[in-house]
Coordinates of C-alpha atoms in Angstrom, one line a residue:
M1 CA 87.8 4.3 128.6
T2 CA 86.7 7.9 129.4
V3 CA 83.8 9.9 127.9
R4 CA 84.1 13.6 128.2
I5 CA 81.2 15.9 127.2
G6 CA 82.1 19.6 127.0
I7 CA 81.8 22.9 125.3
S8 CA 83.8 25.0 122.9
G9 CA 85.1 28.0 124.8
W10 CA 83.6 29.6 127.9
R11 CA 83.8 33.3 127.7
Y12 CA 80.6 34.5 126.0
E13 CA 78.7 37.7 127.1
G14 CA 75.3 36.1 126.3
W15 CA 75.9 33.3 128.8
R16 CA 76.1 35.7 131.7
G17 CA 73.0 35.6 133.9
V18 CA 71.7 32.6 132.0
F19 CA 74.3 29.8 132.3
Y20 CA 76.6 31.7 134.6
P21 CA 74.9 32.9 137.8
K22 CA 74.0 36.6 137.9
G23 CA 76.8 38.6 139.4
L24 CA 79.5 35.9 138.9
A25 CA 82.9 37.7 138.3
Q26 CA 84.2 37.2 134.7
R27 CA 87.5 35.9 136.1
R28 CA 85.6 33.0 137.7
E29 CA 83.7 31.9 134.7
L30 CA 86.1 29.1 133.8
E31 CA 86.1 27.9 137.4
Y32 CA 82.3 27.7 137.2
A33 CA 82.0 26.1 133.8
S34 CA 84.6 23.4 134.6
R35 CA 82.3 22.2 137.4
Q36 CA 79.4 21.9 135.0
V37 CA 81.1 20.0 132.1
E38 CA 84.0 17.6 131.9
S39 CA 86.1 19.3 129.2
I40 CA 86.4 22.6 127.4
E41 CA 88.1 23.6 124.1
I42 CA 90.5 26.5 124.5
N43 CA 89.7 28.8 121.6
G44 CA 92.0 31.7 122.3
S45 CA 95.0 29.6 121.2
H46 CA 93.6 29.5 117.7
Y47 CA 93.7 33.3 117.4
S48 CA 97.0 34.2 119.0
L49 CA 99.9 32.9 121.1
Q50 CA 98.8 32.7 124.7
S51 CA 101.1 33.7 127.6
I52 CA 102.5 31.3 130.2
K53 CA 100.5 33.3 132.7
S54 CA 97.2 32.4 130.9
W55 CA 98.1 28.7 130.6
R56 CA 98.9 28.5 134.3
A57 CA 95.8 30.3 135.3
W58 CA 93.6 28.0 133.2
H59 CA 95.4 25.0 134.8
D60 CA 94.7 26.3 138.3
A61 CA 91.1 27.2 137.7
V62 CA 89.7 23.8 137.0
P63 CA 89.4 20.5 139.0
D64 CA 92.3 18.1 139.1
D65 CA 90.6 15.6 136.9
F66 CA 89.5 18.1 134.3
V67 CA 90.9 18.0 130.7
F68 CA 91.2 20.8 128.1
A69 CA 91.3 20.4 124.4
V70 CA 93.5 23.0 122.8
K71 CA 92.8 24.5 119.4
G72 CA 95.9 24.9 117.2
P73 CA 96.8 28.3 115.8
R74 CA 95.0 29.5 112.7
Y75 CA 98.3 31.1 111.7
L76 CA 99.4 27.6 110.8
T77 CA 96.1 26.1 109.5
H78 CA 94.6 29.2 107.7
L79 CA 97.5 31.4 106.8
L80 CA 100.7 29.4 106.4
R81 CA 98.8 26.2 105.7
F82 CA 102.0 24.3 106.5
R83 CA 103.3 25.0 103.1
D84 CA 106.7 26.6 103.7
E85 CA 109.7 26.7 106.0
K86 CA 107.9 29.1 108.4
A87 CA 105.7 26.2 109.6
V88 CA 108.3 24.6 111.9
P89 CA 109.2 27.8 113.9
A90 CA 105.5 28.7 114.1
L91 CA 104.6 25.3 115.5
A92 CA 107.6 25.6 117.8
N93 CA 106.3 28.9 119.0
F94 CA 102.9 27.4 119.8
F95 CA 104.5 24.7 122.0
A96 CA 107.0 27.1 123.6
S97 CA 104.2 29.5 124.6
G98 CA 103.4 27.4 127.6
V99 CA 100.7 24.9 126.6
L100 CA 102.6 22.1 128.3
A101 CA 102.0 23.9 131.6
L102 CA 98.5 22.4 131.5
R103 CA 100.3 19.2 132.5
H104 CA 98.0 16.3 133.1
K105 CA 95.0 18.5 132.3
L106 CA 96.2 18.7 128.6
G107 CA 93.9 16.7 126.4
P108 CA 93.8 16.5 122.6
F109 CA 94.9 19.2 120.2
L110 CA 92.3 20.3 117.6
W111 CA 93.6 21.3 114.2
Q112 CA 90.8 23.0 112.3
F113 CA 91.3 23.8 108.6
P114 CA 89.2 26.4 106.6
P115 CA 86.5 25.5 104.0
N116 CA 88.8 26.6 101.1
Y117 CA 91.7 24.3 102.2
R118 CA 91.8 21.5 99.7
F119 CA 93.3 18.0 100.3
D120 CA 96.9 17.9 99.1
A121 CA 98.2 14.5 100.2
E122 CA 101.9 15.4 100.2
R123 CA 101.4 18.6 102.2
F124 CA 99.0 17.1 104.6
D125 CA 101.2 14.2 105.3
R126 CA 104.0 16.6 106.0
F127 CA 101.8 18.5 108.4
L128 CA 100.9 15.4 110.3
S129 CA 104.6 14.4 110.5
L130 CA 105.4 17.7 112.2
L131 CA 103.0 17.1 115.1
P132 CA 104.7 15.8 118.2
S133 CA 103.6 12.4 119.4
D134 CA 104.5 13.0 123.1
T135 CA 105.5 15.7 125.5
G136 CA 109.2 15.0 125.0
A137 CA 108.9 15.6 121.3
A138 CA 106.9 18.7 122.0
R139 CA 109.6 20.1 124.3
A140 CA 112.2 19.3 121.7
L141 CA 110.2 21.1 119.0
A142 CA 109.5 24.1 121.4
R143 CA 113.2 24.7 121.7
Q144 CA 113.2 25.7 118.0
H145 CA 111.0 28.8 118.8
D146 CA 111.9 32.2 117.5
G147 CA 111.8 35.7 119.0
R148 CA 108.0 36.0 118.9
V149 CA 108.0 34.0 122.2
K150 CA 109.4 36.3 124.8
S151 CA 109.1 33.9 127.8
P152 CA 109.4 30.3 126.5
W153 CA 108.2 27.5 128.7
F154 CA 108.9 23.9 128.2
A155 CA 109.7 22.5 131.6
A156 CA 109.6 18.7 132.0
H157 CA 106.8 17.1 134.0
G158 CA 107.2 13.5 132.8
D159 CA 106.6 12.2 129.3
R160 CA 103.3 11.1 128.0
P161 CA 101.6 10.7 124.7
L162 CA 99.9 13.6 122.9
R163 CA 96.7 13.3 120.8
H164 CA 95.8 15.2 117.7
A165 CA 92.4 15.6 116.0
V166 CA 91.8 17.1 112.5
E167 CA 88.7 18.9 111.4
V168 CA 88.4 19.6 107.6
R169 CA 85.8 21.5 105.7
H170 CA 86.4 20.9 102.0
E171 CA 84.9 18.1 99.9
S172 CA 88.2 17.2 98.4
F173 CA 88.9 15.3 101.7
C174 CA 86.2 12.9 100.8
T175 CA 88.5 10.2 99.7
D176 CA 89.6 6.9 101.4
A177 CA 93.2 8.1 101.2
F178 CA 92.5 10.7 103.8
P179 CA 91.4 8.4 106.7
A180 CA 94.1 6.0 105.7
M181 CA 96.7 8.8 106.2
L182 CA 95.2 9.8 109.5
R183 CA 95.5 6.2 110.7
R184 CA 99.2 6.0 109.8
H185 CA 99.8 9.1 112.0
R186 CA 97.3 8.0 114.7
A187 CA 95.4 11.2 114.4
A188 CA 91.6 11.4 114.8
L189 CA 89.2 12.6 112.2
V190 CA 86.8 15.0 113.8
V191 CA 83.2 13.9 113.5
S192 CA 81.8 17.4 112.7
H193 CA 78.1 18.0 112.6
A194 CA 77.0 21.3 111.2
I195 CA 74.3 23.0 109.1
A196 CA 76.9 23.8 106.6
D197 CA 78.4 22.6 103.3
W198 CA 81.2 20.6 105.1
P199 CA 82.0 16.9 104.6
Y200 CA 80.7 14.6 107.3
A201 CA 82.4 11.4 108.1
E202 CA 82.7 9.0 111.0
D203 CA 85.9 7.1 110.2
V204 CA 87.7 5.9 113.3
T205 CA 91.3 6.6 112.7
S206 CA 92.9 6.7 116.2
D207 CA 92.4 5.3 119.7
F208 CA 90.0 8.1 120.6
I209 CA 87.0 9.8 119.1
Y210 CA 86.6 13.6 118.8
I211 CA 83.1 15.0 118.1
R212 CA 82.1 18.7 117.4
L213 CA 78.4 19.6 117.4
H214 CA 78.1 23.0 115.7
G215 CA 74.3 23.5 116.0
A216 CA 71.0 21.8 115.1
Q217 CA 69.3 24.6 113.2
A218 CA 72.0 26.9 112.0
L219 CA 75.8 27.1 112.2
Y220 CA 76.7 27.7 115.9
S221 CA 73.1 28.0 116.9
G222 CA 70.0 25.9 117.7
A223 CA 69.5 23.5 120.5
Y224 CA 69.7 19.8 119.8
A225 CA 66.3 18.1 120.2
D226 CA 65.8 15.2 122.6
K227 CA 65.7 12.7 119.7
A228 CA 69.0 14.0 118.3
L229 CA 70.7 13.8 121.7
D230 CA 69.4 10.2 122.1
R231 CA 71.0 9.4 118.7
W232 CA 74.3 11.0 119.7
A233 CA 74.3 9.1 123.0
Q234 CA 73.9 5.8 121.2
R235 CA 76.8 6.7 118.9
V236 CA 79.0 7.8 121.8
R237 CA 78.3 4.5 123.6
A238 CA 79.2 2.5 120.4
W239 CA 82.5 4.3 119.9
A240 CA 83.4 4.2 123.6
A241 CA 82.8 0.4 123.7
G242 CA 85.4 -0.1 120.9
G243 CA 82.9 -0.5 118.1
E244 CA 81.1 1.7 115.6
P245 CA 77.5 2.7 115.0
A246 CA 75.7 0.3 112.7
D247 CA 75.0 3.1 110.2
A248 CA 78.4 4.8 110.5
R249 CA 79.2 7.0 107.5
R250 CA 82.8 6.3 106.4
L251 CA 85.1 7.4 103.7
G252 CA 87.3 4.3 104.0
K253 CA 87.3 0.9 105.6
A254 CA 86.0 0.2 109.1
A255 CA 88.5 0.3 112.0
A256 CA 89.6 -2.8 113.8
P257 CA 87.5 -3.3 116.9
R258 CA 89.1 -2.3 120.2
V259 CA 88.2 -3.1 123.8
R260 CA 87.5 0.6 124.6
R261 CA 88.0 4.1 123.3
D262 CA 88.1 7.5 124.9
V263 CA 85.5 9.9 123.5
Y264 CA 85.6 13.7 123.6
C265 CA 82.4 15.6 122.5
Y266 CA 82.1 19.4 122.3
F267 CA 79.1 21.5 121.7
D268 CA 79.8 24.6 119.6
N269 CA 76.3 25.9 119.4
D270 CA 77.2 28.7 121.7
Q271 CA 74.8 31.3 120.3
K272 CA 71.7 31.8 122.5
V273 CA 73.4 29.8 125.2
H274 CA 72.5 26.3 123.9
A275 CA 76.0 24.7 124.2
P276 CA 76.4 24.2 128.0
F277 CA 72.8 23.0 128.5
D278 CA 73.0 20.6 125.6
A279 CA 76.2 19.2 127.0
Q280 CA 74.5 18.6 130.3
R281 CA 71.6 16.9 128.6
L282 CA 73.9 14.6 126.7
R283 CA 75.8 13.8 129.9
E284 CA 72.5 12.8 131.6
R285 CA 71.7 10.4 128.8
L286 CA 75.2 8.8 129.2
G287 CA 74.8 8.6 133.0
A288 CA 77.6 11.0 133.6
A289 CA 75.7 13.7 135.5

């Protein structure tokens, strides 16, 4: 069982001189941030294909026991929406771009869907079926890339399982069929706390928990109060121990108890520099700092 508390992204101008030491070179910000938290979501991969040079640089900048979460491309989740034959080559391009070069520092993939994406059981099941379950399957998929990837990279460094987490933002997903589908595919439902009109659910659908905390007062803003962090620490402990919080809010049935679960928790309240400090405060409550 591993609990990792981290942040969503690391390159923010407003953090310089506040979280980052004054005068720290921008190229060293990841190096610094990765010594302050245990995991970071890579956001750039959501907006465009990254180069193998970037993936290797990120791998080399962080400690050996550090783990990244990688955000899947919005070209798939927001534009194509996995609804036509372009989805497979687009997914192949993502895995051929070099993400596997993170090697053992590669953690879960985050697939974030937009607020206007409605639950379509057939299409969503097809999407989940396309996601590779291990690095061998990811390499096989990557070989189907098209010409958009100029320098494909899918070298073998051993086979290991891959994890996928899904964040949804439309009320149509509030049905017990959704967590049941995630369980069949062993994908995690993101526990997504936000001051927004998004569904909130805590169904345990995989062998790990993925939490995103988007802000206490407004979307992407507002520090979490001590009482709120105490509550999140209690929930993290319950999930990590293999159980669930007594007041868990679920769409479907409770998960079968496990001995332990890994937990990944990311603060996304990056405005006004709250995220890294809230992450450190939660780590302190969990005895991880």
